[in-house]
Coordinates of C-alpha atoms in Angstrom, one line a residue:
M159 CA 10.7 -10.1 2.8
R160 CA 12.7 -7.0 1.8
V161 CA 11.0 -3.7 2.3
L162 CA 11.9 -0.8 0.1
V163 CA 11.0 2.8 1.1
G164 CA 11.3 6.0 -0.9
Y165 CA 12.7 8.7 1.3
S166 CA 12.8 12.5 0.9
P167 CA 13.7 14.9 3.7
D168 CA 10.2 16.1 4.3
E169 CA 6.9 15.1 6.0
R170 CA 6.1 12.6 3.3
G171 CA 9.4 10.9 3.6
G172 CA 9.1 10.8 7.4
D173 CA 5.7 9.2 7.2
A174 CA 6.9 6.5 4.8
L175 CA 10.0 5.8 6.9
A176 CA 8.0 5.4 10.1
L177 CA 5.7 2.8 8.4
A178 CA 8.6 1.0 6.7
A179 CA 10.5 0.8 10.0
L180 CA 7.5 -0.7 11.7
L181 CA 7.1 -3.3 8.9
A182 CA 10.8 -4.2 8.9
R183 CA 11.0 -4.5 12.7
T184 CA 7.9 -6.7 12.8
M185 CA 8.9 -9.0 10.0
R186 CA 12.6 -8.8 10.9
A187 CA 13.2 -7.9 7.3
P188 CA 16.0 -6.0 5.6
L189 CA 15.1 -2.5 4.7
T190 CA 16.3 -0.5 1.7
A191 CA 15.9 3.3 1.9
V192 CA 16.1 5.0 -1.5
H193 CA 16.5 8.7 -2.4
V194 CA 15.7 9.3 -6.1
H195 CA 17.0 12.4 -7.7
P196 CA 16.8 13.8 -11.2
P197 CA 19.4 12.6 -13.7
P198 CA 22.3 15.0 -14.5
W199 CA 21.9 17.6 -17.3
P200 CA 23.8 16.9 -20.5
A201 CA 26.5 19.4 -21.3
P202 CA 28.3 20.3 -24.5
G203 CA 30.7 17.6 -25.7
P204 CA 30.3 13.9 -26.2
G205 CA 29.3 12.1 -23.0
A206 CA 29.8 15.2 -20.9
V207 CA 27.6 16.2 -18.0
D208 CA 27.5 19.2 -15.7
A209 CA 29.9 18.1 -13.0
E210 CA 28.8 20.9 -10.6
W211 CA 25.2 19.8 -10.9
V212 CA 26.1 16.2 -10.4
A213 CA 28.1 17.0 -7.2
W214 CA 25.2 19.1 -5.8
L215 CA 22.7 16.3 -6.5
R216 CA 24.9 13.7 -4.8
G217 CA 25.4 16.0 -1.8
Q218 CA 21.7 16.5 -1.4
S219 CA 21.1 12.7 -1.7
D220 CA 23.8 11.9 0.8
E221 CA 22.3 14.4 3.3
A222 CA 18.9 12.9 2.9
L223 CA 20.1 9.3 3.4
D224 CA 22.2 10.3 6.5
E225 CA 19.0 11.7 7.9
A226 CA 17.1 8.6 7.1
A227 CA 19.8 6.4 8.7
A228 CA 19.6 8.5 11.9
R229 CA 15.8 8.3 12.0
L230 CA 15.8 4.6 11.5
A231 CA 18.3 4.1 14.3
E232 CA 15.9 6.1 16.6
M233 CA 13.1 3.7 15.5
D234 CA 15.2 0.7 16.6
V235 CA 15.8 -0.7 13.1
P236 CA 19.1 -2.7 13.4
K237 CA 21.9 -1.1 11.4
R238 CA 22.8 -4.4 9.9
D239 CA 19.3 -4.6 8.3
I240 CA 19.5 -1.2 6.6
E241 CA 20.7 -0.5 3.1
L242 CA 20.9 3.1 1.7
R243 CA 20.7 3.8 -2.0
V244 CA 20.8 6.7 -4.3
H245 CA 19.2 6.4 -7.7
A246 CA 18.9 8.8 -10.6
H247 CA 15.6 8.9 -12.6
R248 CA 13.4 11.5 -14.1
S249 CA 10.4 10.0 -12.3
S250 CA 10.6 9.2 -8.7
G251 CA 8.0 6.4 -8.8
R252 CA 9.6 4.7 -11.8
G253 CA 13.0 5.0 -10.1
L254 CA 11.7 3.2 -7.0
I255 CA 10.3 0.4 -9.2
Q256 CA 13.7 0.0 -10.9
V257 CA 15.5 -0.2 -7.5
A258 CA 12.9 -2.7 -6.2
G259 CA 13.8 -4.9 -9.1
D260 CA 17.6 -4.4 -8.5
V261 CA 17.4 -5.4 -4.8
G262 CA 14.7 -7.9 -5.0
A263 CA 12.2 -6.0 -2.9
D264 CA 8.9 -7.6 -1.9
L265 CA 7.1 -4.4 -0.8
I266 CA 7.4 -0.7 -1.7
V267 CA 6.4 1.9 0.9
A268 CA 5.8 5.5 0.1
G269 CA 4.2 8.5 1.7
S270 CA 1.2 10.7 0.9
A271 CA 1.3 13.8 -1.3
P272 CA 1.8 16.8 1.0
R273 CA -1.5 18.5 -0.2
G274 CA -3.6 15.7 1.4
R275 CA -5.7 15.8 4.5
R276 CA -4.0 14.7 7.7
G277 CA -4.8 11.0 8.4
R278 CA -5.6 10.3 4.8
V279 CA -3.7 9.3 1.7
A280 CA -3.4 11.7 -1.2
I281 CA -2.0 10.4 -4.5
G282 CA 0.9 12.5 -5.9
S283 CA 3.0 11.8 -8.9
T284 CA 5.3 9.3 -7.1
A285 CA 2.4 7.2 -5.7
D286 CA 0.5 7.5 -9.0
Q287 CA 3.4 5.8 -10.8
L288 CA 3.7 3.1 -8.2
L289 CA 0.0 2.5 -8.3
H290 CA 0.0 2.0 -12.0
G291 CA 2.8 -0.4 -12.7
S292 CA 4.6 -1.8 -9.6
P293 CA 5.3 -5.5 -9.9
V294 CA 5.2 -5.9 -6.1
P295 CA 2.7 -4.7 -3.5
V296 CA 2.7 -1.0 -2.6
M297 CA 1.8 0.4 0.8
L298 CA 1.1 4.1 1.3
A299 CA 1.3 5.9 4.6
P300 CA -1.3 8.5 5.4
R301 CA -0.2 12.1 5.9
G302 CA 1.0 12.6 9.5
Y303 CA 1.5 8.9 10.2
A304 CA 5.0 9.5 11.8
A305 CA 3.5 11.7 14.5
H306 CA 1.7 8.8 16.3
P307 CA 2.8 5.5 14.8
P308 CA 1.4 2.3 16.4
R309 CA 3.5 -0.1 18.2
R310 CA 2.5 -2.9 15.9
I311 CA 0.2 -3.8 13.0
A312 CA -2.8 -5.0 14.8
R313 CA -5.0 -6.1 11.9
M314 CA -5.2 -6.2 8.2
T315 CA -8.6 -5.6 6.6
L316 CA -8.9 -6.8 3.1
A317 CA -11.6 -5.0 1.0
Y318 CA -12.8 -8.1 -0.9
W319 CA -15.0 -8.7 -3.8
R320 CA -15.2 -12.1 -5.5
R321 CA -13.9 -12.2 -9.0
R322 CA -12.0 -14.6 -11.3
D323 CA -8.5 -13.3 -10.5
G324 CA -9.1 -12.5 -6.8
D325 CA -8.0 -15.7 -5.1
G326 CA -4.2 -15.1 -5.6
P327 CA -4.2 -11.6 -4.0
L328 CA -6.4 -12.9 -1.2
T329 CA -3.8 -15.5 -0.2
A330 CA -1.0 -13.0 -0.8
A331 CA -2.7 -10.6 1.7
A332 CA -3.1 -13.4 4.2
G333 CA 0.6 -14.3 3.8
I334 CA 1.6 -10.7 4.5
A335 CA -0.8 -10.5 7.5
E336 CA 0.8 -13.7 8.9
R337 CA 4.3 -12.3 8.6
L338 CA 3.1 -9.2 10.4
D339 CA 1.5 -11.3 13.1
A340 CA -1.7 -9.4 12.4
E341 CA -5.3 -10.5 12.4
L342 CA -7.0 -10.7 9.0
R343 CA -10.5 -9.4 8.4
L344 CA -12.5 -9.6 5.2
L345 CA -14.7 -6.7 4.3
T346 CA -17.2 -6.3 1.5
L347 CA -18.7 -2.8 0.8
L348 CA -22.1 -3.3 -0.6
I349 CA -22.9 -0.1 -2.4
R350 CA -26.5 0.6 -3.4
P351 CA -27.9 3.6 -5.4
P352 CA -29.8 6.1 -3.2
G353 CA -33.5 5.2 -3.1
L354 CA -33.0 1.6 -4.1
A355 CA -34.1 0.3 -0.7
A356 CA -37.4 2.1 -0.9
R357 CA -38.2 0.5 -4.2
F358 CA -36.9 -3.0 -3.5
R359 CA -37.5 -3.6 0.2
A360 CA -39.7 -6.7 -0.1
P361 CA -38.4 -9.6 2.1
G362 CA -36.4 -12.0 -0.1
G363 CA -36.1 -9.4 -2.9
V364 CA -33.1 -8.1 -4.8
L365 CA -31.6 -6.3 -1.8
D366 CA -31.7 -9.4 0.4
R367 CA -30.2 -11.5 -2.4
Q368 CA -27.4 -9.0 -2.8
L369 CA -26.6 -9.2 0.9
A370 CA -26.8 -13.0 0.8
Q371 CA -24.4 -13.2 -2.2
A372 CA -21.9 -10.9 -0.5
E373 CA -21.9 -13.0 2.7
E374 CA -21.6 -16.2 0.6
D375 CA -18.6 -14.7 -1.2
L376 CA -17.0 -13.8 2.1
R377 CA -17.5 -17.4 3.4
Y378 CA -15.9 -18.7 0.2
A379 CA -12.9 -16.3 0.7
A380 CA -12.5 -17.4 4.3
G381 CA -12.6 -21.0 3.2
L382 CA -9.6 -20.5 0.8
L383 CA -7.4 -19.5 3.8
G384 CA -7.4 -23.0 5.2
G385 CA -8.0 -24.2 8.7
G386 CA -6.1 -21.6 10.7
A387 CA -7.6 -19.0 13.1
P388 CA -11.2 -18.0 12.3
V389 CA -11.3 -15.0 9.9
E390 CA -13.7 -12.2 10.8
R391 CA -16.1 -11.4 7.9
L392 CA -17.9 -8.1 7.6
T393 CA -20.4 -6.6 5.1
A394 CA -21.0 -2.8 5.3
I395 CA -23.9 -1.4 3.4
G396 CA -24.3 2.1 2.1
T397 CA -24.8 4.4 -0.9
D398 CA -21.2 5.8 -1.1
I399 CA -17.8 4.1 -0.7
A400 CA -16.3 6.8 1.5
K401 CA -19.3 7.1 3.9
T402 CA -19.8 3.3 4.1
L403 CA -16.1 2.8 4.9
G404 CA -16.5 5.4 7.6
T405 CA -18.9 3.2 9.4
V406 CA -16.3 0.4 9.7
D407 CA -14.3 0.3 12.9
M408 CA -10.5 0.7 12.4
L409 CA -7.9 0.0 15.0
H410 CA -4.8 2.1 15.8
G411 CA -2.5 -0.2 13.9
E412 CA -4.9 -1.1 11.1
V413 CA -3.8 -1.6 7.5
L414 CA -6.4 -1.7 4.7
A415 CA -5.6 -3.9 1.7
C416 CA -7.2 -3.6 -1.7
L417 CA -7.2 -5.6 -4.9
S418 CA -5.9 -4.0 -8.1
G419 CA -8.4 -3.1 -10.8
H420 CA -9.3 -6.1 -13.0
D421 CA -8.5 -4.1 -16.2
G422 CA -4.9 -3.6 -15.3
P423 CA -1.9 -5.8 -16.5
L424 CA -1.5 -9.2 -14.8
R425 CA 1.0 -9.2 -11.9
K426 CA 1.1 -5.5 -11.8
V427 CA -0.4 -3.0 -9.3
F428 CA -3.2 -1.0 -11.0
L429 CA -5.4 1.4 -9.1
G430 CA -9.0 0.9 -10.2
E431 CA -12.0 3.1 -9.6
S432 CA -13.3 1.4 -6.5
S433 CA -9.9 0.8 -5.0
G434 CA -9.0 4.4 -5.6
K435 CA -12.1 5.6 -3.7
I436 CA -11.2 3.2 -0.9
L437 CA -7.6 4.4 -0.8
R438 CA -8.6 8.1 -0.5
A439 CA -11.2 7.4 2.2
A440 CA -9.1 5.1 4.4
P441 CA -7.9 6.5 7.8
C442 CA -4.9 4.1 7.9
P443 CA -2.1 2.8 5.6
V444 CA -3.3 1.2 2.4
L445 CA -1.8 -1.8 0.7
L446 CA -2.5 -2.4 -3.0
L447 CA -1.8 -5.9 -4.3
P448 CA -0.8 -6.7 -7.8
R449 CA -3.5 -8.2 -10.1
G450 CA -3.1 -11.9 -10.1
A451 CA -0.6 -11.9 -7.2
A452 CA -0.1 -15.2 -5.4
A453 CA 1.1 -16.2 -2.0
P454 CA 4.9 -16.5 -2.0
T455 CA 6.7 -19.7 -1.6
A456 CA 10.2 -19.9 -0.2
G457 CA 12.5 -17.5 -2.0
E458 CA 9.7 -15.7 -3.9
S459 CA 8.2 -12.3 -3.5
P460 CA 4.5 -11.9 -2.9
G461 CA 4.1 -9.9 -6.1

């Protein structure tokens, strides 16, 4: 797998770089660090641009990538596995998607918007563009991730709900977890409106049937993953996604994976309502899988 990380010389870029370095080291994968800058301004005359502005942009990009290379060396990423790129685009997220296509990246890593809470992911303009159109999985680092990064990815928890196009992303997530040498856990959040339990608490009633169906769906999902190591299955019940997710134990070294919204384009990342709430509440990096993604075969990306 090739990992692509968007880098800017600030906290957001540092968090993304720390996560990308961990992934690249673990998977022994090549890593492309990209600095996206605005395109040059047009100047009077056919095909002319402001040369001074172009030189300044290039200088800023070179400084950023020199800094990225130094930090990656400190994080024990082999120099032979690192590629540095500068790309001009009006939108940083769209620019990263273009470079991902150019280099054949299998995963894009980005950081949280600077306004977010520490330890959580906030969606800025770059992440928003990635989360609404990337053809490969996108992983976002929470704010402050670089301060205390884990030694390894210990476990991937997939927020799973059974649906017609969910089997491919499930096996894709399992494939990524295997490459990371991480345990895979399947999690269903069973959200019930407040007061529902008081009205429908009869044994064998609607609430028990919901729980039984959720557990059956998890057994089905675990069965799709073959006869490897047993897969932990967990159903968390609550009245709010953020509070319910807060009751689930998370390791230092956890990654939370989500399916794209079912209304998005096929084989593209698309942040839906539920996955958006999960992403904002997660206390760890979040991986969003393209809709209809399938487990990669040799020479193919997981997107």
